[in-house]
Coordinates of C-alpha atoms in Angstrom, one line a residue:
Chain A
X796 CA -0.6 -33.7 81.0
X797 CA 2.9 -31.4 81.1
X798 CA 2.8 -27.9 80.2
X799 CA 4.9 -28.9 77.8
X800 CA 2.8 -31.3 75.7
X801 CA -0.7 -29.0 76.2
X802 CA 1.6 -26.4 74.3
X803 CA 2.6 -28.9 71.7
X804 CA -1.0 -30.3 71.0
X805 CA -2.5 -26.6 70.9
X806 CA 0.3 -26.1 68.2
X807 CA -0.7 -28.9 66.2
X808 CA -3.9 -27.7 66.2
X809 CA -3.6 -24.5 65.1
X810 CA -0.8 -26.3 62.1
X811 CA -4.1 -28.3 61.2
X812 CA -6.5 -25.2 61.1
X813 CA -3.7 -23.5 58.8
X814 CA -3.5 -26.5 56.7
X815 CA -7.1 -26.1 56.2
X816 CA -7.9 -23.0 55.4
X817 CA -5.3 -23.5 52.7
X818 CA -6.4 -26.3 51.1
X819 CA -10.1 -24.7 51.5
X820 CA -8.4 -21.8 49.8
X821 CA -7.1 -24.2 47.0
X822 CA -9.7 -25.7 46.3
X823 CA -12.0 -22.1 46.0
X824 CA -9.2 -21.3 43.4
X825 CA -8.9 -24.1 41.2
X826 CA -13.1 -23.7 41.2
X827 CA -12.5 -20.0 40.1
X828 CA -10.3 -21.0 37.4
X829 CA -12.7 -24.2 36.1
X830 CA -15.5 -22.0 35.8
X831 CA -13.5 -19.5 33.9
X832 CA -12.1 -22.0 31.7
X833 CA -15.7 -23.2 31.3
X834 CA -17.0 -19.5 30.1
X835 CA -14.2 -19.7 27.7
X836 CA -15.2 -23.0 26.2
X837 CA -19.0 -22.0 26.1
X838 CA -18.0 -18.8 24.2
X839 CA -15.3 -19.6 21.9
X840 CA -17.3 -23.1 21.4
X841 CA -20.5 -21.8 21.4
X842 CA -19.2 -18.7 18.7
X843 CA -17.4 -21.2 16.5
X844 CA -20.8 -23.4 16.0
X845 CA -22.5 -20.2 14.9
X846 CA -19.7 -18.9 13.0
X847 CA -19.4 -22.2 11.1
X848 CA -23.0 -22.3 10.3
X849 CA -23.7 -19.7 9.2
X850 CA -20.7 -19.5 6.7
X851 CA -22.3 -23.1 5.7
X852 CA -26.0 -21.4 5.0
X853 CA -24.0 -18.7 2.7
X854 CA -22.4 -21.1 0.7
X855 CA -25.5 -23.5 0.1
X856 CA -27.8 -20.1 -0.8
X857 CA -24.8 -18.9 -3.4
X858 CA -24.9 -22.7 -4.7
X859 CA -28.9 -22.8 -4.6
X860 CA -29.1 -19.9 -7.1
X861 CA -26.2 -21.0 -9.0
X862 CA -28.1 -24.5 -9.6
X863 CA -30.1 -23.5 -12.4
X864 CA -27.3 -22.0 -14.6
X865 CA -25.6 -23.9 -17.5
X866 CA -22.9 -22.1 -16.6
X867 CA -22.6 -20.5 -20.3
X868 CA -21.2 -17.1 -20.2
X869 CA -22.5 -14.1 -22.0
X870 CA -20.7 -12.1 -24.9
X871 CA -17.7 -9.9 -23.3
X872 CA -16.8 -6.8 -25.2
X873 CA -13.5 -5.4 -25.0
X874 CA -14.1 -1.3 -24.6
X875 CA -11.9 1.2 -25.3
X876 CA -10.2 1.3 -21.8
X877 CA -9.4 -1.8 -21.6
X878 CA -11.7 -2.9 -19.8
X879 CA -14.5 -5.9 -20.8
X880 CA -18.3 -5.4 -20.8
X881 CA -19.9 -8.9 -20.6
X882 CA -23.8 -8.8 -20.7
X883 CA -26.4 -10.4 -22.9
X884 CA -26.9 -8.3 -26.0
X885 CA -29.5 -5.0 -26.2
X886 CA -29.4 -6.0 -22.0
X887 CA -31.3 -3.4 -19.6
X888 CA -30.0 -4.8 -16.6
X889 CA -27.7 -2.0 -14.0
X890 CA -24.2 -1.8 -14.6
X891 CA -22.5 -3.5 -12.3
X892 CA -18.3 -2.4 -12.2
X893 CA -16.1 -4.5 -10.8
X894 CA -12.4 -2.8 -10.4
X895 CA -10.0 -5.3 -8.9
X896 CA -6.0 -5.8 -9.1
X897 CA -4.5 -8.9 -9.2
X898 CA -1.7 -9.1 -7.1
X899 CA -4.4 -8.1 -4.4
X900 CA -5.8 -11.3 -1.8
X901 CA -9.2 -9.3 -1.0
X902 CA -9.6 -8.9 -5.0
X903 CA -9.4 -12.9 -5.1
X904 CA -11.5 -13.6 -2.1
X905 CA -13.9 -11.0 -4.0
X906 CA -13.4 -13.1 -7.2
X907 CA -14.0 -17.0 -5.2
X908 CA -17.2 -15.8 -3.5
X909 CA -18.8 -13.5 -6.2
X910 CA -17.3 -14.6 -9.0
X911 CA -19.9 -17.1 -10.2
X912 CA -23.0 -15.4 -9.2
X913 CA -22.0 -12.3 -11.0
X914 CA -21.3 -14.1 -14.5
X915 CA -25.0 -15.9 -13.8
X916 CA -26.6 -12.7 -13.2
X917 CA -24.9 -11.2 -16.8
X918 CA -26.1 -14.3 -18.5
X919 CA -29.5 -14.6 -17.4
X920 CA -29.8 -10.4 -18.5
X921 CA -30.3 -9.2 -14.6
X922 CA -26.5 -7.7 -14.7
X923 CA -24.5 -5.2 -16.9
X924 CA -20.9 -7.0 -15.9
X925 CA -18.1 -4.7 -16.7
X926 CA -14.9 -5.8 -15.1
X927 CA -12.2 -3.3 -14.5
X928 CA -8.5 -4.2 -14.2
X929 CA -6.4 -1.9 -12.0
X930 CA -3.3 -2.1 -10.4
X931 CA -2.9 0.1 -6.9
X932 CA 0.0 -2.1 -6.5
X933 CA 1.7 -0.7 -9.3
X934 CA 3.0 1.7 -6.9
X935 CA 4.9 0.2 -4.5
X936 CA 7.2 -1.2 -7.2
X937 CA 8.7 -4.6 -7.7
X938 CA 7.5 -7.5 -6.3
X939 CA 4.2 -7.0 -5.6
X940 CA 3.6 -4.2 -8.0
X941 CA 5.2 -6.0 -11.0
X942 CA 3.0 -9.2 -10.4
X943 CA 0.4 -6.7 -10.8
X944 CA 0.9 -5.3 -13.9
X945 CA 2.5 -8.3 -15.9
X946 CA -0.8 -10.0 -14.8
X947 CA -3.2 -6.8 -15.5
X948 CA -1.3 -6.5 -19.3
X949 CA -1.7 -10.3 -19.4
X950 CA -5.5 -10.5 -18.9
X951 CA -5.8 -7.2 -21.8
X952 CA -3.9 -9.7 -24.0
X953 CA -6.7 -12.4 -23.4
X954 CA -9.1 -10.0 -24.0
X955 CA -8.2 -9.3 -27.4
X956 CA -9.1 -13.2 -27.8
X957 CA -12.4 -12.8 -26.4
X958 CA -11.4 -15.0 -23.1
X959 CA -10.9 -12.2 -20.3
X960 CA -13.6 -13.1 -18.0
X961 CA -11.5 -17.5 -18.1
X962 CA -8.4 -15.5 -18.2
X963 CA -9.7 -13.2 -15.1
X964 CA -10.8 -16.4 -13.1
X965 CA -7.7 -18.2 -13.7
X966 CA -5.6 -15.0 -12.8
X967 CA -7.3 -15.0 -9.3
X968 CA -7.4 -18.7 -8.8
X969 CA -3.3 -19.0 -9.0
X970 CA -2.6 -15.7 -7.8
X971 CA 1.0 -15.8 -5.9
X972 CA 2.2 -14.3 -2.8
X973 CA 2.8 -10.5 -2.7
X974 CA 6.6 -10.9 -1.5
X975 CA 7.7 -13.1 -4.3
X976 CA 8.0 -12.7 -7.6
X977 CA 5.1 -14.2 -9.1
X978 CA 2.7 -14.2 -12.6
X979 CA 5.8 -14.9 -14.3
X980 CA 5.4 -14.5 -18.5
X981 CA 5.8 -18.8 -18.6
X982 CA 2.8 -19.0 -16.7
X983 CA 1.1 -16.4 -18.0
X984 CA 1.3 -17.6 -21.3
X985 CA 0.6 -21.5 -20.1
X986 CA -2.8 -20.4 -18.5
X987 CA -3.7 -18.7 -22.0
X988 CA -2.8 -21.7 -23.3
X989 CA -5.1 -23.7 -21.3
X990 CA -8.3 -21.7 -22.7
X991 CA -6.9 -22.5 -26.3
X992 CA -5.4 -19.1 -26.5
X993 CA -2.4 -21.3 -28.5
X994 CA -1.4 -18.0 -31.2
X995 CA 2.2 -17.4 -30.7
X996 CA 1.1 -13.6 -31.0
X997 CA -0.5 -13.5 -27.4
X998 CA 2.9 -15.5 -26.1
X999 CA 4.9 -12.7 -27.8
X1000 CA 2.7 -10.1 -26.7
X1001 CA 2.9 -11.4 -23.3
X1002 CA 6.6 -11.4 -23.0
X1003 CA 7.2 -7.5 -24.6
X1004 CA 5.0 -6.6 -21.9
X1005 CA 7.1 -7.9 -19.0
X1006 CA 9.6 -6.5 -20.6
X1007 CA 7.6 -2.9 -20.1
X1008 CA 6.9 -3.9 -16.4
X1009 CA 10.7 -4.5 -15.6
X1010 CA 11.5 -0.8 -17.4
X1011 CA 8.7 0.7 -15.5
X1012 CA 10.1 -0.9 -12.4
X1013 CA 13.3 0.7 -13.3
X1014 CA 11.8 4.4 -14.5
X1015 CA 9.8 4.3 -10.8
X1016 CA 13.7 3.6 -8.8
X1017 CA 15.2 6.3 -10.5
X1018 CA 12.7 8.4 -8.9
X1019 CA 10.2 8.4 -12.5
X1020 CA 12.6 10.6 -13.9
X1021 CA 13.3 10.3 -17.9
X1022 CA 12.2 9.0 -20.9
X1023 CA 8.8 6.7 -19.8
X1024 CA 8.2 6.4 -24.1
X1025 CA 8.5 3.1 -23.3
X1026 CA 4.9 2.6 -22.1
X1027 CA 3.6 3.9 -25.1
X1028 CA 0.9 1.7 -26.5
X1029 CA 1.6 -1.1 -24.2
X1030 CA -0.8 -2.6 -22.2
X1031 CA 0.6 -1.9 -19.3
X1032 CA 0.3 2.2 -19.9
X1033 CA -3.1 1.3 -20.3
X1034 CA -4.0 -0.5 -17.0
X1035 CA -1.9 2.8 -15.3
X1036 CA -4.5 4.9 -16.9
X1037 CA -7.1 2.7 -16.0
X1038 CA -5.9 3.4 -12.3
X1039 CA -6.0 6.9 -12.6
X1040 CA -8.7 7.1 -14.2
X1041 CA -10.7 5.5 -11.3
X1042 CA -9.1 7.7 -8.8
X1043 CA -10.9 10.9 -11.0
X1044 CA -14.1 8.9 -11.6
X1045 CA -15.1 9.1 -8.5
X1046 CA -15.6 11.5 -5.3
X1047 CA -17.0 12.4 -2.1
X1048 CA -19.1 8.6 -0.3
X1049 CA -18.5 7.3 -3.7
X1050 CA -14.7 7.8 -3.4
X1051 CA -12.4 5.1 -5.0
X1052 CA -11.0 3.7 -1.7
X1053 CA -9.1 0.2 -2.9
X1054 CA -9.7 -3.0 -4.4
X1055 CA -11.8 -4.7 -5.0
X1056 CA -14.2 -1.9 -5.4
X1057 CA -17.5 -2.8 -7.2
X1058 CA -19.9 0.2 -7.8
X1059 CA -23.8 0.0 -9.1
X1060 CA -24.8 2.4 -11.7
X1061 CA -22.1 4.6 -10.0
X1062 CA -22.6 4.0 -7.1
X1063 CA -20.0 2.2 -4.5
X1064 CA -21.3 -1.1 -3.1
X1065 CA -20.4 -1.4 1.0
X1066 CA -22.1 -4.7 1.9
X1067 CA -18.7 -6.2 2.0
X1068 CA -17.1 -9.1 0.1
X1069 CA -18.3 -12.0 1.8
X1070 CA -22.2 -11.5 1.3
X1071 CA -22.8 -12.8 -1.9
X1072 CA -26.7 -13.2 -2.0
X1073 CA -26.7 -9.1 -0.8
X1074 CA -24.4 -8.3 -3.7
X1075 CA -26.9 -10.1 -5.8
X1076 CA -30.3 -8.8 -4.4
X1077 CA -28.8 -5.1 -4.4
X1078 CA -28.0 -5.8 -8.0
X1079 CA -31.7 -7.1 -9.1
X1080 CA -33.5 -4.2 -7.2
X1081 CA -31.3 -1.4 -8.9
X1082 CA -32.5 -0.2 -12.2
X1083 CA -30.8 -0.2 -15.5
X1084 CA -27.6 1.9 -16.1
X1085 CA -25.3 1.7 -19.1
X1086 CA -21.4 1.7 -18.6
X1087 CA -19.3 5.1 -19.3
X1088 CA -17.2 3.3 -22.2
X1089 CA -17.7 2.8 -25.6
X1090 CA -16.8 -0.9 -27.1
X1091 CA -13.6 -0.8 -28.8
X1092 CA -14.0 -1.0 -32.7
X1093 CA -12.7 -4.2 -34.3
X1094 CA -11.2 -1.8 -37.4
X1095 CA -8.9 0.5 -35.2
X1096 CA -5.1 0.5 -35.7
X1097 CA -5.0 -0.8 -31.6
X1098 CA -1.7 -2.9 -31.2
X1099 CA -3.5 -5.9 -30.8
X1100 CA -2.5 -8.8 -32.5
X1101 CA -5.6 -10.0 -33.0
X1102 CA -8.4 -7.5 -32.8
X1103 CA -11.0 -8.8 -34.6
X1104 CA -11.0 -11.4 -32.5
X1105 CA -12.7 -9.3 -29.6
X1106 CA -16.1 -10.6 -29.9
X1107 CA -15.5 -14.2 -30.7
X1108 CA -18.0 -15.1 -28.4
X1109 CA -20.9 -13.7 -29.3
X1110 CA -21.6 -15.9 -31.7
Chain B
X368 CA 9.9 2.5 47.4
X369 CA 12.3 5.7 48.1
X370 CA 13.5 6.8 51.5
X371 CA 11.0 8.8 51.5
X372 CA 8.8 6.7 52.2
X373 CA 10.4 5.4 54.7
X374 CA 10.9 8.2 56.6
X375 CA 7.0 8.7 56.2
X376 CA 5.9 4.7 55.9
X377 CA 2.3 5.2 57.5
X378 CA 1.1 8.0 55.0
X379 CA 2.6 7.3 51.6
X380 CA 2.4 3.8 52.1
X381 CA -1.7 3.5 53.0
X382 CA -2.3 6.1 50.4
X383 CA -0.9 3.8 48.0
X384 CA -2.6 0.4 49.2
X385 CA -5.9 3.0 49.0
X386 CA -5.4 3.4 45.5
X387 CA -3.7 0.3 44.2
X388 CA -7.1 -1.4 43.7
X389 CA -8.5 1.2 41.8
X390 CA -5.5 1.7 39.5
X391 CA -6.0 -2.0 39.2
X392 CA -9.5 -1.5 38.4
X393 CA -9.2 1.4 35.6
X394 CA -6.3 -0.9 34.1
X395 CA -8.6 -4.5 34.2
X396 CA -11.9 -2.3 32.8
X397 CA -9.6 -0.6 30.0
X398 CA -7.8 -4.1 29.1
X399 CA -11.1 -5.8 29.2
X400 CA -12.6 -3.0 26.5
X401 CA -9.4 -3.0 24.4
X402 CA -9.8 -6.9 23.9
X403 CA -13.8 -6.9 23.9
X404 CA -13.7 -4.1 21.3
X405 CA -11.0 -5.7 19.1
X406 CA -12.7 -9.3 19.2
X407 CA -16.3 -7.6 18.4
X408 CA -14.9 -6.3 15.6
X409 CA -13.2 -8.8 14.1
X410 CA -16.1 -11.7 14.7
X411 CA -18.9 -10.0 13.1
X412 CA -16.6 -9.9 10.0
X413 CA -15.3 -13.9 10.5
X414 CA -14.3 -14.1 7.1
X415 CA -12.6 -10.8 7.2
X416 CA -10.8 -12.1 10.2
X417 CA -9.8 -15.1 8.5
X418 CA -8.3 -12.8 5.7
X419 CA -6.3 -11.1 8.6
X420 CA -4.8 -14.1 9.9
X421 CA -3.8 -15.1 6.3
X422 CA -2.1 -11.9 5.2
X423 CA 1.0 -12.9 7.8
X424 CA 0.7 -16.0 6.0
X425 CA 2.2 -18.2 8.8
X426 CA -0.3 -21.2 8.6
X427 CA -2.4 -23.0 6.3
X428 CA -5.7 -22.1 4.8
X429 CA -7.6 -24.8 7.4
X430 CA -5.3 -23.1 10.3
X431 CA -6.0 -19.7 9.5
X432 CA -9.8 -20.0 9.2
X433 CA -9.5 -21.9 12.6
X434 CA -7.7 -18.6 14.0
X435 CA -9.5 -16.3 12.2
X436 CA -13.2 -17.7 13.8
X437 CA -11.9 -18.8 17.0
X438 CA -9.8 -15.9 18.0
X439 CA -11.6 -13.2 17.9
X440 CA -13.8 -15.6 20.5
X441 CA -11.5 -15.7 22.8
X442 CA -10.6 -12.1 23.1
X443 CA -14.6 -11.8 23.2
X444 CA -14.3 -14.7 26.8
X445 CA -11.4 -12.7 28.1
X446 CA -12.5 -9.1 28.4
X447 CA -16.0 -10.8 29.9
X448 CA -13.9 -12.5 32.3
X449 CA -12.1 -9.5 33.4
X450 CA -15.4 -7.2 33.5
X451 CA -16.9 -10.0 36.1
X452 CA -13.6 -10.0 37.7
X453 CA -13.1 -13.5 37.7
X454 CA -10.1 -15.4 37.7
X455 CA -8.5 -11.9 37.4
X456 CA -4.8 -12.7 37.2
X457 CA -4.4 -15.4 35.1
X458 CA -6.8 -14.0 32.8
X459 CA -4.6 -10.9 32.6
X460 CA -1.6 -13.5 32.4
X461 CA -3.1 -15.4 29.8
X462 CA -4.2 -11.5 28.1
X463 CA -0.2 -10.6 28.3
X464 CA 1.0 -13.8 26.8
X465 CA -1.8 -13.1 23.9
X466 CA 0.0 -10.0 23.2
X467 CA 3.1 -11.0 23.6
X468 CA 1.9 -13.6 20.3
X469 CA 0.6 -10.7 18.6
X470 CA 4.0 -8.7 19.3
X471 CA 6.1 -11.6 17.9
X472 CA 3.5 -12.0 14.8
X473 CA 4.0 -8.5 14.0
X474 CA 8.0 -8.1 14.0
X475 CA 7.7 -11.4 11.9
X476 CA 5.7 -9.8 9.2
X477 CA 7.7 -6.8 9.4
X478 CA 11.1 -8.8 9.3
X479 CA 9.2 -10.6 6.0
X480 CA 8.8 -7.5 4.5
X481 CA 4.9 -8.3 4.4
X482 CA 2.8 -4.8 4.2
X483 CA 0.2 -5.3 5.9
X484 CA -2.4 -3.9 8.3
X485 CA -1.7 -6.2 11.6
X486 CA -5.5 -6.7 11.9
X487 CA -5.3 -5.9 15.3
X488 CA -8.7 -3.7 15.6
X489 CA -11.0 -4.1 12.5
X490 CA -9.7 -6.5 8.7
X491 CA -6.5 -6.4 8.4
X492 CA -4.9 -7.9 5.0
X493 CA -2.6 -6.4 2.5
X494 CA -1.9 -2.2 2.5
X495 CA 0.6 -0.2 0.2
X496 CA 3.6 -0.4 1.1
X497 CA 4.3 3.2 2.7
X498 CA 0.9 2.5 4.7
X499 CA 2.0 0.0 6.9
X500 CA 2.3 0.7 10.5
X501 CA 4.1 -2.2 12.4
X502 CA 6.2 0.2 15.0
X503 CA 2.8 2.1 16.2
X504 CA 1.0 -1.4 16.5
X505 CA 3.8 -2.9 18.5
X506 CA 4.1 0.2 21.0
X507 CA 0.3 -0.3 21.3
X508 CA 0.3 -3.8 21.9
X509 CA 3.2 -3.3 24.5
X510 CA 0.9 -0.8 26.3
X511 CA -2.2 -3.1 26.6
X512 CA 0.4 -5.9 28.0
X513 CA 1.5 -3.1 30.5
X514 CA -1.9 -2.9 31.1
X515 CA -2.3 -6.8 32.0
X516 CA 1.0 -6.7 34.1
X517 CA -0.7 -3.9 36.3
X518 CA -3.6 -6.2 36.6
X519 CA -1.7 -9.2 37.0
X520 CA 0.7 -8.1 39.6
X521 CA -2.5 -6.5 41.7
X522 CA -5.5 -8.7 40.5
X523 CA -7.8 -7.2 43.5
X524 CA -9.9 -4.8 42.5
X525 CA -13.7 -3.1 43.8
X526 CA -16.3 -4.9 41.7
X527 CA -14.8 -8.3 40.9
X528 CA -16.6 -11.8 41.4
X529 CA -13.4 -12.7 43.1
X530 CA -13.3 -10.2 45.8
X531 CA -16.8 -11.0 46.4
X532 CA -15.3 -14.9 46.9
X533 CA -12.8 -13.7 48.6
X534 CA -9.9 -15.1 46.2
X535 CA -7.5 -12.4 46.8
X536 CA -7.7 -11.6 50.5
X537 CA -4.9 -8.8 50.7
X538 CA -1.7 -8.6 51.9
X539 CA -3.1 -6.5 54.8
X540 CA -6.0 -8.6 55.6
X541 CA -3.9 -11.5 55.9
X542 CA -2.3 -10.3 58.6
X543 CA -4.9 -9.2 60.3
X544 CA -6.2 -12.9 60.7
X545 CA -3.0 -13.7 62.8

């Protein structure tokens, strides 16, 4: 054998070792990244299963304690804020408050997954319901802000036909998106239709009171500076009051934070939105309260059209 | 490297191939917190999370409960793969092009005139409109993807299953072999 060809051979060899040792290397890579890959299935897998689960044991619990109820709502009382009080009469139950705004997603997350449960546990005595209209959106102006408030002076208007708590549901059930304009006075007044609020008085009412949004969304861009004696007695000076009030109502860990907020006997409920059976158990160990507001009286000169219908379902 | 170095290669050169793996280290431990910390959060809260992924209302309601549970998952599989050091670069490639998603959700809510909290650490979902913070979440979010390029670039590191395999077998150790 030449010189020549030894060298050739000894370099194939070592070509062959090289080739090797890289595909050895390969092969320890593309291991490496299969069992990564695999402890990203397991845990995003594995998470999802328990995730889905368990979201699927909430719901059936809410709908096991929601099987026995006729579904037959309680009398709602309009007070004096504006506000509705719906509980069985002469109840002893805790006071459950319930402040939400209804240009607000959380607020109709709130209203899908407690919704039900809370209007059961009025009914059947175990809860003072008073539900609280705000609007922190108010604020930030036009268009989330005027959503807001032509919905929150809407809902006041339904009120004063006995049919907040439907009006309140259906509010958060076709709630638009915050970046449009949305809750338009048409629609508004189509949903009161809908719960055979037909009295050409609520349509009316509903339209003078977008009309006192869009001057309110003018009075805020010129800096709130002027005549605001446009608000006076509408229902949308009252829901602004309502939103102060809160903001007073409330200090130190009991601190009105946002909405939805729901506080029992005064005290601010943290267990979250999405826990409906511990919103309910918190509710039946607390003891009676009684709510802060007195009931509006039917023989006041309030601008309603219709104020004596505010307890029309009582009977 | 400066002239400077190359006027003094030996020194300043070693020194720096000492500490390269540890800088490579703090950057893969702090990346693998930020994301383990910001998945935790978010998948004890799924339905929070789902609430999140809604507010940049880019999907559908199915999609963004898909996100909302499965994402917070993932961040949860990629700061454990980075802690065990395994696969180290193109799960830092794979972290940097997660960012680089969260970046480009951002701006688009921001360019929507959304207000909302990005949902990044913690629920996110509608805020005031003075309260939203999109600039300081993008700078963050650019940091943490500096932080993956660090690891990415130099995936070898003390105390990762991959050195103990011997997947990245240095520059310098290379050599030696020839």
């Amino acid at each position: 054998m030449s010189k020549a060809s030894r060298k050739e051979n000894r370099e194939r060899l070592k070509q062959e070792r090289l080739k090797e040792q890289r595909r050895a290397k390969r092969n320890k890579l593309l291991t490496v990244m299969a069992v990564a890959l695999g402890v990203v299935a397991l845990i995003v897998g594995g998470g999802y299963f328990i995730i889905t689960s368990q979201a699927n044991s909430t719901g059936n619990l809410v709908a096991e304690r929601l099987s026995g109820w006729d579904k037959q709502l309680p009398p709602q009382t309009l007070q004096e804020d504006g506000s509705t009080v719906l509980a069985v009469e002469d109840a002893s139950a805790p006071l459950v408050e319930v402040y939400a705004d209804y240009q607000c997603s959380h607020c109709a997350d709130f209203e899908e997954a407690n919704g039900e449960l809370l209007n059961m546990l009025a009914a059947q005595g175990k809860a003072v319901l008073q539900l609280r209209p705000v609007s922190i959106f108010a604020a930030g102006g036009p268009p989330a802000g005027t959503n807001s408030l032509r919905a929150g002076a809407a809902a006041r208007a339904a009120a004063d036909y006995g049919k907040f708590v439907e009006y309140n549901q259906l509010l958060f059930a076709n709630q638009p998106n915050g970046t449009a304009e949305g809750y338009s006075a048409d629609e508004l007044i189509a949903w009161g239709e809908e719960l055979g609020i037909t009295d050409a008085a609520f349509a009316e009412r509903v339209r003078s009171e977008a009309g006192v949004v869009d001057a309110f969304a003018e009075y805020q861009q010129s800096g709130d500076q002027g005549d605001d004696s446009f608000l006076a007695g509408s229902y949308v000076e009252q829901i602004l009051a309502a939103t102060n009030a809160v903001k007073d109502r409330y200090e130190g860990p009991n601190a009105f934070g946002g909405t939805p907020s729901v506080y029992i006997n005064g005290e601010l409920y943290t267990g979250g939105i999405d826990n409906p059976i511990d919103l309910a158990d918190t509710i039946e160990a607390a003891s009676p309260g009684e709510p802060d507001t007195r009931p509006q009286s039917t023989d006041d000169n309030s601008p309603s059209p219709s104020p004596t219908a505010n307890e029309t379902t009582e009977q | 490297m400066s002239t400077d170095t190359e006027q003094s290669p030996p020194n300043a050169t070693s020194r720096w191939e000492h500490l390269r793996p540890w800088v490579s280290l703090v950057a893969r431990i702090a990346l693998a917190g930020v994301l383990g910390y910001a998945g935790y959060l978010k998948a004890i809260e799924p339905q929070e999370s789902v609430r999140s992924v809604a507010a940049y209302e880019l999907f559908s309601d199915g999609m963004n409960q898909f996100i909302g549970y499965t994402l917070p998952l993932f961040e949860i599989a990629l700061a454990l793969l980075l802690i065990i050091g395994l696969a180290t670069r193109y799960v830092a490639a794979l972290s940097a092009l997660l960012m680089a998603v969260f970046i480009a959700g951002i701006i688009s809510a921001w360019a929507r005139g959304l207000t909302i909290d990005c949902g990044c650490f913690s629920s996110g979902g509608q805020v005031a409109a003075g309260e939203t913070a999109y600039g300081v979440d993008i700078v963050r979010d650019i940091g943490f993807m500096l932080l993956a390029g660090i690891v990415m670039v130099w995936p070898r590191s003390p105390f990762a299953l991959d050195g103990f395999l011997g997947l990245y077998p240095d520059s310098g150790g290379e050599k030696s072999d020839e």
